[in-house]
JSON list of C-alpha atoms in Angstrom, two decimals:
[
{"chain": "A", "resi": 44, "resn": "MET", "atom": "CA", "xyz": [-7.22, -4.12, 22.28]},
{"chain": "A", "resi": 45, "resn": "ASN", "atom": "CA", "xyz": [-9.90, -6.15, 20.52]},
{"chain": "A", "resi": 46, "resn": "PHE", "atom": "CA", "xyz": [-13.15, -4.13, 20.12]},
{"chain": "A", "resi": 47, "resn": "LYS", "atom": "CA", "xyz": [-15.04, -6.93, 18.29]},
{"chain": "A", "resi": 48, "resn": "ASP", "atom": "CA", "xyz": [-17.37, -7.86, 21.15]},
{"chain": "A", "resi": 49, "resn": "LYS", "atom": "CA", "xyz": [-17.56, -4.41, 22.60]},
{"chain": "A", "resi": 50, "resn": "GLU", "atom": "CA", "xyz": [-20.35, -1.83, 22.69]},
{"chain": "A", "resi": 51, "resn": "ILE", "atom": "CA", "xyz": [-20.07, 1.94, 22.20]},
{"chain": "A", "resi": 52, "resn": "THR", "atom": "CA", "xyz": [-22.18, 4.66, 23.63]},
{"chain": "A", "resi": 53, "resn": "THR", "atom": "CA", "xyz": [-21.91, 8.36, 23.44]},
{"chain": "A", "resi": 54, "resn": "LEU", "atom": "CA", "xyz": [-23.02, 10.49, 26.48]},
{"chain": "A", "resi": 55, "resn": "GLY", "atom": "CA", "xyz": [-23.31, 14.07, 27.44]},
{"chain": "A", "resi": 56, "resn": "GLY", "atom": "CA", "xyz": [-23.54, 15.50, 30.97]},
{"chain": "A", "resi": 57, "resn": "GLY", "atom": "CA", "xyz": [-21.94, 18.84, 31.20]},
{"chain": "A", "resi": 58, "resn": "CYS", "atom": "CA", "xyz": [-18.14, 19.10, 31.02]},
{"chain": "A", "resi": 59, "resn": "PHE", "atom": "CA", "xyz": [-16.59, 16.04, 29.28]},
{"chain": "A", "resi": 60, "resn": "TRP", "atom": "CA", "xyz": [-13.57, 16.18, 31.60]},
{"chain": "A", "resi": 61, "resn": "CYS", "atom": "CA", "xyz": [-15.89, 15.23, 34.50]},
{"chain": "A", "resi": 62, "resn": "LEU", "atom": "CA", "xyz": [-17.53, 12.37, 32.62]},
{"chain": "A", "resi": 63, "resn": "GLU", "atom": "CA", "xyz": [-14.34, 10.94, 31.35]},
{"chain": "A", "resi": 64, "resn": "ALA", "atom": "CA", "xyz": [-12.71, 10.93, 34.83]},
{"chain": "A", "resi": 65, "resn": "ALA", "atom": "CA", "xyz": [-15.53, 8.82, 36.24]},
{"chain": "A", "resi": 66, "resn": "PHE", "atom": "CA", "xyz": [-16.12, 6.43, 33.34]},
{"chain": "A", "resi": 67, "resn": "ALA", "atom": "CA", "xyz": [-12.39, 5.59, 32.97]},
{"chain": "A", "resi": 68, "resn": "GLU", "atom": "CA", "xyz": [-12.45, 4.04, 36.44]},
{"chain": "A", "resi": 69, "resn": "LEU", "atom": "CA", "xyz": [-15.37, 1.55, 35.80]},
{"chain": "A", "resi": 70, "resn": "LYS", "atom": "CA", "xyz": [-14.82, -2.08, 35.49]},
{"chain": "A", "resi": 71, "resn": "GLY", "atom": "CA", "xyz": [-15.77, -3.23, 32.00]},
{"chain": "A", "resi": 72, "resn": "VAL", "atom": "CA", "xyz": [-14.97, 0.12, 30.41]},
{"chain": "A", "resi": 73, "resn": "GLU", "atom": "CA", "xyz": [-12.23, -0.33, 27.84]},
{"chain": "A", "resi": 74, "resn": "ARG", "atom": "CA", "xyz": [-11.89, 3.23, 26.52]},
{"chain": "A", "resi": 75, "resn": "VAL", "atom": "CA", "xyz": [-13.23, 6.74, 27.16]},
{"chain": "A", "resi": 76, "resn": "GLU", "atom": "CA", "xyz": [-12.65, 9.51, 24.69]},
{"chain": "A", "resi": 77, "resn": "SER", "atom": "CA", "xyz": [-13.74, 13.18, 25.07]},
{"chain": "A", "resi": 78, "resn": "GLY", "atom": "CA", "xyz": [-15.29, 14.80, 22.01]},
{"chain": "A", "resi": 79, "resn": "TYR", "atom": "CA", "xyz": [-18.29, 16.36, 20.41]},
{"chain": "A", "resi": 80, "resn": "SER", "atom": "CA", "xyz": [-21.65, 14.97, 19.14]},
{"chain": "A", "resi": 81, "resn": "GLY", "atom": "CA", "xyz": [-25.26, 15.94, 18.49]},
{"chain": "A", "resi": 82, "resn": "GLY", "atom": "CA", "xyz": [-24.90, 18.79, 16.14]},
{"chain": "A", "resi": 83, "resn": "PRO", "atom": "CA", "xyz": [-24.77, 19.29, 12.33]},
{"chain": "A", "resi": 84, "resn": "SER", "atom": "CA", "xyz": [-21.42, 21.06, 12.10]},
{"chain": "A", "resi": 85, "resn": "PRO", "atom": "CA", "xyz": [-18.61, 18.84, 10.79]},
{"chain": "A", "resi": 86, "resn": "ASN", "atom": "CA", "xyz": [-15.22, 18.70, 12.61]},
{"chain": "A", "resi": 87, "resn": "PRO", "atom": "CA", "xyz": [-15.98, 21.31, 15.25]},
{"chain": "A", "resi": 88, "resn": "THR", "atom": "CA", "xyz": [-13.18, 22.74, 17.43]},
{"chain": "A", "resi": 89, "resn": "TYR", "atom": "CA", "xyz": [-13.40, 23.27, 21.22]},
{"chain": "A", "resi": 90, "resn": "ARG", "atom": "CA", "xyz": [-13.69, 27.02, 20.69]},
{"chain": "A", "resi": 91, "resn": "GLN", "atom": "CA", "xyz": [-16.65, 26.61, 18.26]},
{"chain": "A", "resi": 92, "resn": "VAL", "atom": "CA", "xyz": [-18.45, 24.11, 20.56]},
{"chain": "A", "resi": 93, "resn": "CYS", "atom": "CA", "xyz": [-17.94, 26.36, 23.60]},
{"chain": "A", "resi": 94, "resn": "ALA", "atom": "CA", "xyz": [-19.41, 29.31, 21.54]},
{"chain": "A", "resi": 95, "resn": "GLY", "atom": "CA", "xyz": [-22.60, 27.26, 21.28]},
{"chain": "A", "resi": 96, "resn": "THR", "atom": "CA", "xyz": [-22.81, 27.70, 17.52]},
{"chain": "A", "resi": 97, "resn": "THR", "atom": "CA", "xyz": [-22.30, 24.09, 16.40]},
{"chain": "A", "resi": 98, "resn": "GLY", "atom": "CA", "xyz": [-25.23, 22.30, 17.95]},
{"chain": "A", "resi": 99, "resn": "HIS", "atom": "CA", "xyz": [-22.79, 19.79, 19.43]},
{"chain": "A", "resi": 100, "resn": "ALA", "atom": "CA", "xyz": [-22.64, 18.78, 23.10]},
{"chain": "A", "resi": 101, "resn": "GLU", "atom": "CA", "xyz": [-19.38, 17.97, 24.98]},
{"chain": "A", "resi": 102, "resn": "VAL", "atom": "CA", "xyz": [-19.56, 14.17, 25.22]},
{"chain": "A", "resi": 103, "resn": "VAL", "atom": "CA", "xyz": [-17.56, 11.08, 26.04]},
{"chain": "A", "resi": 104, "resn": "GLN", "atom": "CA", "xyz": [-17.58, 8.08, 23.87]},
{"chain": "A", "resi": 105, "resn": "VAL", "atom": "CA", "xyz": [-17.38, 4.92, 25.99]},
{"chain": "A", "resi": 106, "resn": "THR", "atom": "CA", "xyz": [-16.24, 1.62, 24.65]},
{"chain": "A", "resi": 107, "resn": "PHE", "atom": "CA", "xyz": [-17.21, -1.12, 27.07]},
{"chain": "A", "resi": 108, "resn": "ASP", "atom": "CA", "xyz": [-17.47, -4.98, 27.36]},
{"chain": "A", "resi": 109, "resn": "PRO", "atom": "CA", "xyz": [-21.14, -5.84, 28.00]},
{"chain": "A", "resi": 110, "resn": "GLN", "atom": "CA", "xyz": [-19.82, -8.98, 29.79]},
{"chain": "A", "resi": 111, "resn": "GLY", "atom": "CA", "xyz": [-18.17, -6.76, 32.31]},
{"chain": "A", "resi": 112, "resn": "ILE", "atom": "CA", "xyz": [-20.70, -3.91, 32.65]},
{"chain": "A", "resi": 113, "resn": "LEU", "atom": "CA", "xyz": [-24.23, -3.56, 31.30]},
{"chain": "A", "resi": 114, "resn": "PHE", "atom": "CA", "xyz": [-25.36, -0.49, 29.38]},
{"chain": "A", "resi": 115, "resn": "LYS", "atom": "CA", "xyz": [-27.97, 0.03, 32.09]},
{"chain": "A", "resi": 116, "resn": "GLU", "atom": "CA", "xyz": [-25.23, 0.29, 34.66]},
{"chain": "A", "resi": 117, "resn": "ILE", "atom": "CA", "xyz": [-23.37, 2.83, 32.56]},
{"chain": "A", "resi": 118, "resn": "LEU", "atom": "CA", "xyz": [-26.54, 4.93, 32.46]},
{"chain": "A", "resi": 119, "resn": "GLU", "atom": "CA", "xyz": [-27.06, 4.65, 36.19]},
{"chain": "A", "resi": 120, "resn": "VAL", "atom": "CA", "xyz": [-23.57, 6.08, 36.67]},
{"chain": "A", "resi": 121, "resn": "LEU", "atom": "CA", "xyz": [-24.36, 8.88, 34.12]},
{"chain": "A", "resi": 122, "resn": "PHE", "atom": "CA", "xyz": [-27.43, 9.86, 35.96]},
{"chain": "A", "resi": 123, "resn": "ALA", "atom": "CA", "xyz": [-25.71, 9.91, 39.27]},
{"chain": "A", "resi": 124, "resn": "ILE", "atom": "CA", "xyz": [-22.71, 12.02, 38.31]},
{"chain": "A", "resi": 125, "resn": "HIS", "atom": "CA", "xyz": [-24.47, 14.96, 36.74]},
{"chain": "A", "resi": 126, "resn": "ASP", "atom": "CA", "xyz": [-27.86, 16.61, 37.17]},
{"chain": "A", "resi": 127, "resn": "PRO", "atom": "CA", "xyz": [-30.08, 15.17, 34.44]},
{"chain": "A", "resi": 128, "resn": "THR", "atom": "CA", "xyz": [-32.86, 17.58, 35.38]},
{"chain": "A", "resi": 129, "resn": "SER", "atom": "CA", "xyz": [-31.01, 20.76, 34.41]},
{"chain": "A", "resi": 130, "resn": "LEU", "atom": "CA", "xyz": [-31.71, 21.73, 30.86]},
{"chain": "A", "resi": 131, "resn": "ASN", "atom": "CA", "xyz": [-28.63, 22.83, 28.96]},
{"chain": "A", "resi": 132, "resn": "SER", "atom": "CA", "xyz": [-26.43, 23.49, 31.91]},
{"chain": "A", "resi": 133, "resn": "GLN", "atom": "CA", "xyz": [-24.35, 21.93, 34.66]},
{"chain": "A", "resi": 134, "resn": "GLY", "atom": "CA", "xyz": [-23.33, 24.15, 37.44]},
{"chain": "A", "resi": 135, "resn": "ALA", "atom": "CA", "xyz": [-21.45, 27.27, 35.98]},
{"chain": "A", "resi": 136, "resn": "ASP", "atom": "CA", "xyz": [-21.40, 25.61, 32.46]},
{"chain": "A", "resi": 137, "resn": "VAL", "atom": "CA", "xyz": [-24.39, 27.00, 30.61]},
{"chain": "A", "resi": 138, "resn": "GLY", "atom": "CA", "xyz": [-25.47, 26.30, 27.00]},
{"chain": "A", "resi": 139, "resn": "SER", "atom": "CA", "xyz": [-26.74, 23.43, 24.94]},
{"chain": "A", "resi": 140, "resn": "GLN", "atom": "CA", "xyz": [-23.18, 22.24, 24.55]},
{"chain": "A", "resi": 141, "resn": "TYR", "atom": "CA", "xyz": [-23.46, 21.08, 28.18]},
{"chain": "A", "resi": 142, "resn": "ARG", "atom": "CA", "xyz": [-26.75, 19.20, 27.81]},
{"chain": "A", "resi": 143, "resn": "SER", "atom": "CA", "xyz": [-27.55, 15.93, 29.25]},
{"chain": "A", "resi": 144, "resn": "ALA", "atom": "CA", "xyz": [-27.68, 13.42, 26.37]},
{"chain": "A", "resi": 145, "resn": "VAL", "atom": "CA", "xyz": [-27.63, 9.77, 25.42]},
{"chain": "A", "resi": 146, "resn": "PHE", "atom": "CA", "xyz": [-26.77, 9.24, 21.75]},
{"chain": "A", "resi": 147, "resn": "TYR", "atom": "CA", "xyz": [-27.71, 5.64, 21.28]},
{"chain": "A", "resi": 148, "resn": "HIS", "atom": "CA", "xyz": [-25.81, 3.46, 18.81]},
{"chain": "A", "resi": 149, "resn": "MET", "atom": "CA", "xyz": [-28.39, 0.70, 18.48]},
{"chain": "A", "resi": 150, "resn": "PRO", "atom": "CA", "xyz": [-32.21, 0.49, 19.16]},
{"chain": "A", "resi": 151, "resn": "GLU", "atom": "CA", "xyz": [-31.66, -1.65, 22.28]},
{"chain": "A", "resi": 152, "resn": "GLN", "atom": "CA", "xyz": [-29.72, 1.23, 23.90]},
{"chain": "A", "resi": 153, "resn": "LYS", "atom": "CA", "xyz": [-32.61, 3.59, 23.22]},
{"chain": "A", "resi": 154, "resn": "THR", "atom": "CA", "xyz": [-35.06, 1.17, 24.84]},
{"chain": "A", "resi": 155, "resn": "ILE", "atom": "CA", "xyz": [-32.77, 0.78, 27.82]},
{"chain": "A", "resi": 156, "resn": "ALA", "atom": "CA", "xyz": [-32.25, 4.57, 28.14]},
{"chain": "A", "resi": 157, "resn": "ASP", "atom": "CA", "xyz": [-35.96, 5.24, 28.10]},
{"chain": "A", "resi": 158, "resn": "GLN", "atom": "CA", "xyz": [-36.61, 2.54, 30.65]},
{"chain": "A", "resi": 159, "resn": "VAL", "atom": "CA", "xyz": [-33.87, 3.82, 33.02]},
{"chain": "A", "resi": 160, "resn": "ILE", "atom": "CA", "xyz": [-35.20, 7.35, 32.80]},
{"chain": "A", "resi": 161, "resn": "LYS", "atom": "CA", "xyz": [-38.74, 6.16, 33.55]},
{"chain": "A", "resi": 162, "resn": "GLU", "atom": "CA", "xyz": [-37.46, 4.19, 36.52]},
{"chain": "A", "resi": 163, "resn": "ILE", "atom": "CA", "xyz": [-35.42, 7.02, 37.98]},
{"chain": "A", "resi": 164, "resn": "ASN", "atom": "CA", "xyz": [-38.30, 9.46, 37.46]},
{"chain": "A", "resi": 165, "resn": "ALA", "atom": "CA", "xyz": [-40.75, 7.00, 39.13]},
{"chain": "A", "resi": 166, "resn": "ALA", "atom": "CA", "xyz": [-38.23, 6.62, 42.13]},
{"chain": "A", "resi": 167, "resn": "GLU", "atom": "CA", "xyz": [-38.25, 10.34, 42.43]},
{"chain": "A", "resi": 168, "resn": "ILE", "atom": "CA", "xyz": [-34.48, 10.43, 42.94]},
{"chain": "A", "resi": 169, "resn": "TRP", "atom": "CA", "xyz": [-34.33, 13.88, 41.61]},
{"chain": "A", "resi": 170, "resn": "ASP", "atom": "CA", "xyz": [-36.65, 16.81, 42.64]},
{"chain": "A", "resi": 171, "resn": "ALA", "atom": "CA", "xyz": [-37.60, 17.38, 38.97]},
{"chain": "A", "resi": 172, "resn": "PRO", "atom": "CA", "xyz": [-38.08, 15.19, 35.94]},
{"chain": "A", "resi": 173, "resn": "ILE", "atom": "CA", "xyz": [-35.11, 14.16, 33.78]},
{"chain": "A", "resi": 174, "resn": "VAL", "atom": "CA", "xyz": [-34.63, 16.26, 30.66]},
{"chain": "A", "resi": 175, "resn": "THR", "atom": "CA", "xyz": [-31.90, 14.11, 29.16]},
{"chain": "A", "resi": 176, "resn": "GLU", "atom": "CA", "xyz": [-32.01, 14.07, 25.29]},
{"chain": "A", "resi": 177, "resn": "VAL", "atom": "CA", "xyz": [-32.18, 10.52, 23.94]},
{"chain": "A", "resi": 178, "resn": "ALA", "atom": "CA", "xyz": [-31.29, 10.67, 20.29]},
{"chain": "A", "resi": 179, "resn": "PRO", "atom": "CA", "xyz": [-29.78, 8.46, 17.63]},
{"chain": "A", "resi": 180, "resn": "PHE", "atom": "CA", "xyz": [-25.95, 8.68, 17.27]},
{"chain": "A", "resi": 181, "resn": "LYS", "atom": "CA", "xyz": [-24.93, 10.31, 14.05]},
{"chain": "A", "resi": 182, "resn": "ALA", "atom": "CA", "xyz": [-21.19, 11.26, 14.51]},
{"chain": "A", "resi": 183, "resn": "PHE", "atom": "CA", "xyz": [-18.47, 11.73, 17.01]},
{"chain": "A", "resi": 184, "resn": "TYR", "atom": "CA", "xyz": [-15.72, 14.25, 16.66]},
{"chain": "A", "resi": 185, "resn": "LEU", "atom": "CA", "xyz": [-12.67, 13.56, 18.89]},
{"chain": "A", "resi": 186, "resn": "ALA", "atom": "CA", "xyz": [-11.74, 16.54, 20.99]},
{"chain": "A", "resi": 187, "resn": "GLU", "atom": "CA", "xyz": [-8.21, 18.05, 20.81]},
{"chain": "A", "resi": 188, "resn": "ASP", "atom": "CA", "xyz": [-5.46, 15.94, 22.42]},
{"chain": "A", "resi": 189, "resn": "TYR", "atom": "CA", "xyz": [-5.20, 18.12, 25.48]},
{"chain": "A", "resi": 190, "resn": "HIS", "atom": "CA", "xyz": [-8.75, 17.25, 26.45]},
{"chain": "A", "resi": 191, "resn": "GLN", "atom": "CA", "xyz": [-8.01, 13.62, 26.60]},
{"chain": "A", "resi": 192, "resn": "GLU", "atom": "CA", "xyz": [-7.47, 12.25, 30.12]},
{"chain": "A", "resi": 193, "resn": "TYR", "atom": "CA", "xyz": [-7.61, 15.93, 31.29]},
{"chain": "A", "resi": 194, "resn": "TYR", "atom": "CA", "xyz": [-8.22, 15.25, 34.98]},
{"chain": "A", "resi": 195, "resn": "LYS", "atom": "CA", "xyz": [-5.49, 12.59, 35.11]},
{"chain": "A", "resi": 196, "resn": "ASN", "atom": "CA", "xyz": [-3.03, 14.78, 33.43]},
{"chain": "A", "resi": 197, "resn": "ASN", "atom": "CA", "xyz": [-3.98, 18.03, 35.21]},
{"chain": "A", "resi": 198, "resn": "PRO", "atom": "CA", "xyz": [-4.91, 17.23, 38.84]},
{"chain": "A", "resi": 199, "resn": "GLU", "atom": "CA", "xyz": [-3.42, 20.52, 40.19]},
{"chain": "A", "resi": 200, "resn": "GLN", "atom": "CA", "xyz": [-5.51, 22.65, 37.78]},
{"chain": "A", "resi": 201, "resn": "MET", "atom": "CA", "xyz": [-8.09, 24.67, 39.72]},
{"chain": "A", "resi": 202, "resn": "TYR", "atom": "CA", "xyz": [-11.12, 23.37, 37.74]},
{"chain": "A", "resi": 203, "resn": "CYS", "atom": "CA", "xyz": [-9.89, 19.81, 38.36]},
{"chain": "A", "resi": 204, "resn": "GLN", "atom": "CA", "xyz": [-9.59, 20.46, 42.18]},
{"chain": "A", "resi": 205, "resn": "ARG", "atom": "CA", "xyz": [-12.87, 22.42, 42.65]},
{"chain": "A", "resi": 206, "resn": "VAL", "atom": "CA", "xyz": [-15.23, 20.75, 40.21]},
{"chain": "A", "resi": 207, "resn": "ILE", "atom": "CA", "xyz": [-13.93, 17.35, 38.95]},
{"chain": "A", "resi": 208, "resn": "ALA", "atom": "CA", "xyz": [-12.23, 16.13, 42.21]},
{"chain": "A", "resi": 209, "resn": "PRO", "atom": "CA", "xyz": [-15.43, 16.29, 44.31]},
{"chain": "A", "resi": 210, "resn": "LYS", "atom": "CA", "xyz": [-17.56, 14.62, 41.62]},
{"chain": "A", "resi": 211, "resn": "VAL", "atom": "CA", "xyz": [-14.98, 11.82, 41.27]},
{"chain": "A", "resi": 212, "resn": "ALA", "atom": "CA", "xyz": [-14.90, 11.31, 45.03]},
{"chain": "A", "resi": 213, "resn": "LYS", "atom": "CA", "xyz": [-18.70, 11.10, 45.21]},
{"chain": "A", "resi": 214, "resn": "PHE", "atom": "CA", "xyz": [-18.65, 8.72, 42.27]},
{"chain": "A", "resi": 215, "resn": "ARG", "atom": "CA", "xyz": [-16.10, 6.42, 43.85]},
{"chain": "A", "resi": 216, "resn": "LYS", "atom": "CA", "xyz": [-17.96, 6.28, 47.12]},
{"chain": "A", "resi": 217, "resn": "GLN", "atom": "CA", "xyz": [-21.27, 5.53, 45.43]},
{"chain": "A", "resi": 218, "resn": "PHE", "atom": "CA", "xyz": [-19.98, 2.97, 42.96]},
{"chain": "A", "resi": 219, "resn": "MET", "atom": "CA", "xyz": [-17.02, 1.49, 44.91]},
{"chain": "A", "resi": 220, "resn": "ALA", "atom": "CA", "xyz": [-17.99, -2.13, 43.93]},
{"chain": "A", "resi": 221, "resn": "LYS", "atom": "CA", "xyz": [-17.86, -1.21, 40.21]},
{"chain": "A", "resi": 222, "resn": "LEU", "atom": "CA", "xyz": [-14.34, 0.39, 40.15]},
{"chain": "A", "resi": 223, "resn": "LYS", "atom": "CA", "xyz": [-11.36, -1.10, 38.51]},
{"chain": "A", "resi": 224, "resn": "LYS", "atom": "CA", "xyz": [-8.73, -2.32, 40.91]}
]
């Protein structure tokens, strides 16, 4: 796979398993990896991140072809598949490790993220203002192997059935035209 003409973004929105399951199905997305970003601790483990002591958030790093999908479209998906108005939590997952975040890789991504947030707030899509952190990307630490493609590899697991599957179904319905065949 040639990543020469690709862009990368790093996004948080609660559990990385949910984000990965949705973004992997989007046209123009080449790769989605679950991991950790946003904190000062080097090489964190899942246990450390879950404990909330690293400053990192569970994130996905998305490699995409900007000729196939725009960064703005990726953000529109992000803001539809999680609650960006919930500070440091998503459902039963509570703590800064589950925060909503856009870690931008270039100044243009920051500009677009700020504009999308402004547009969504103005449209009053949510009942409260968006609290998504928009910060420069510093480092990405790949999560342990068993976290990669978790939903795809564990569809019978209870969390996958009760939490991820409904989110993926809603995502597929809302973004049907943007799905890979």
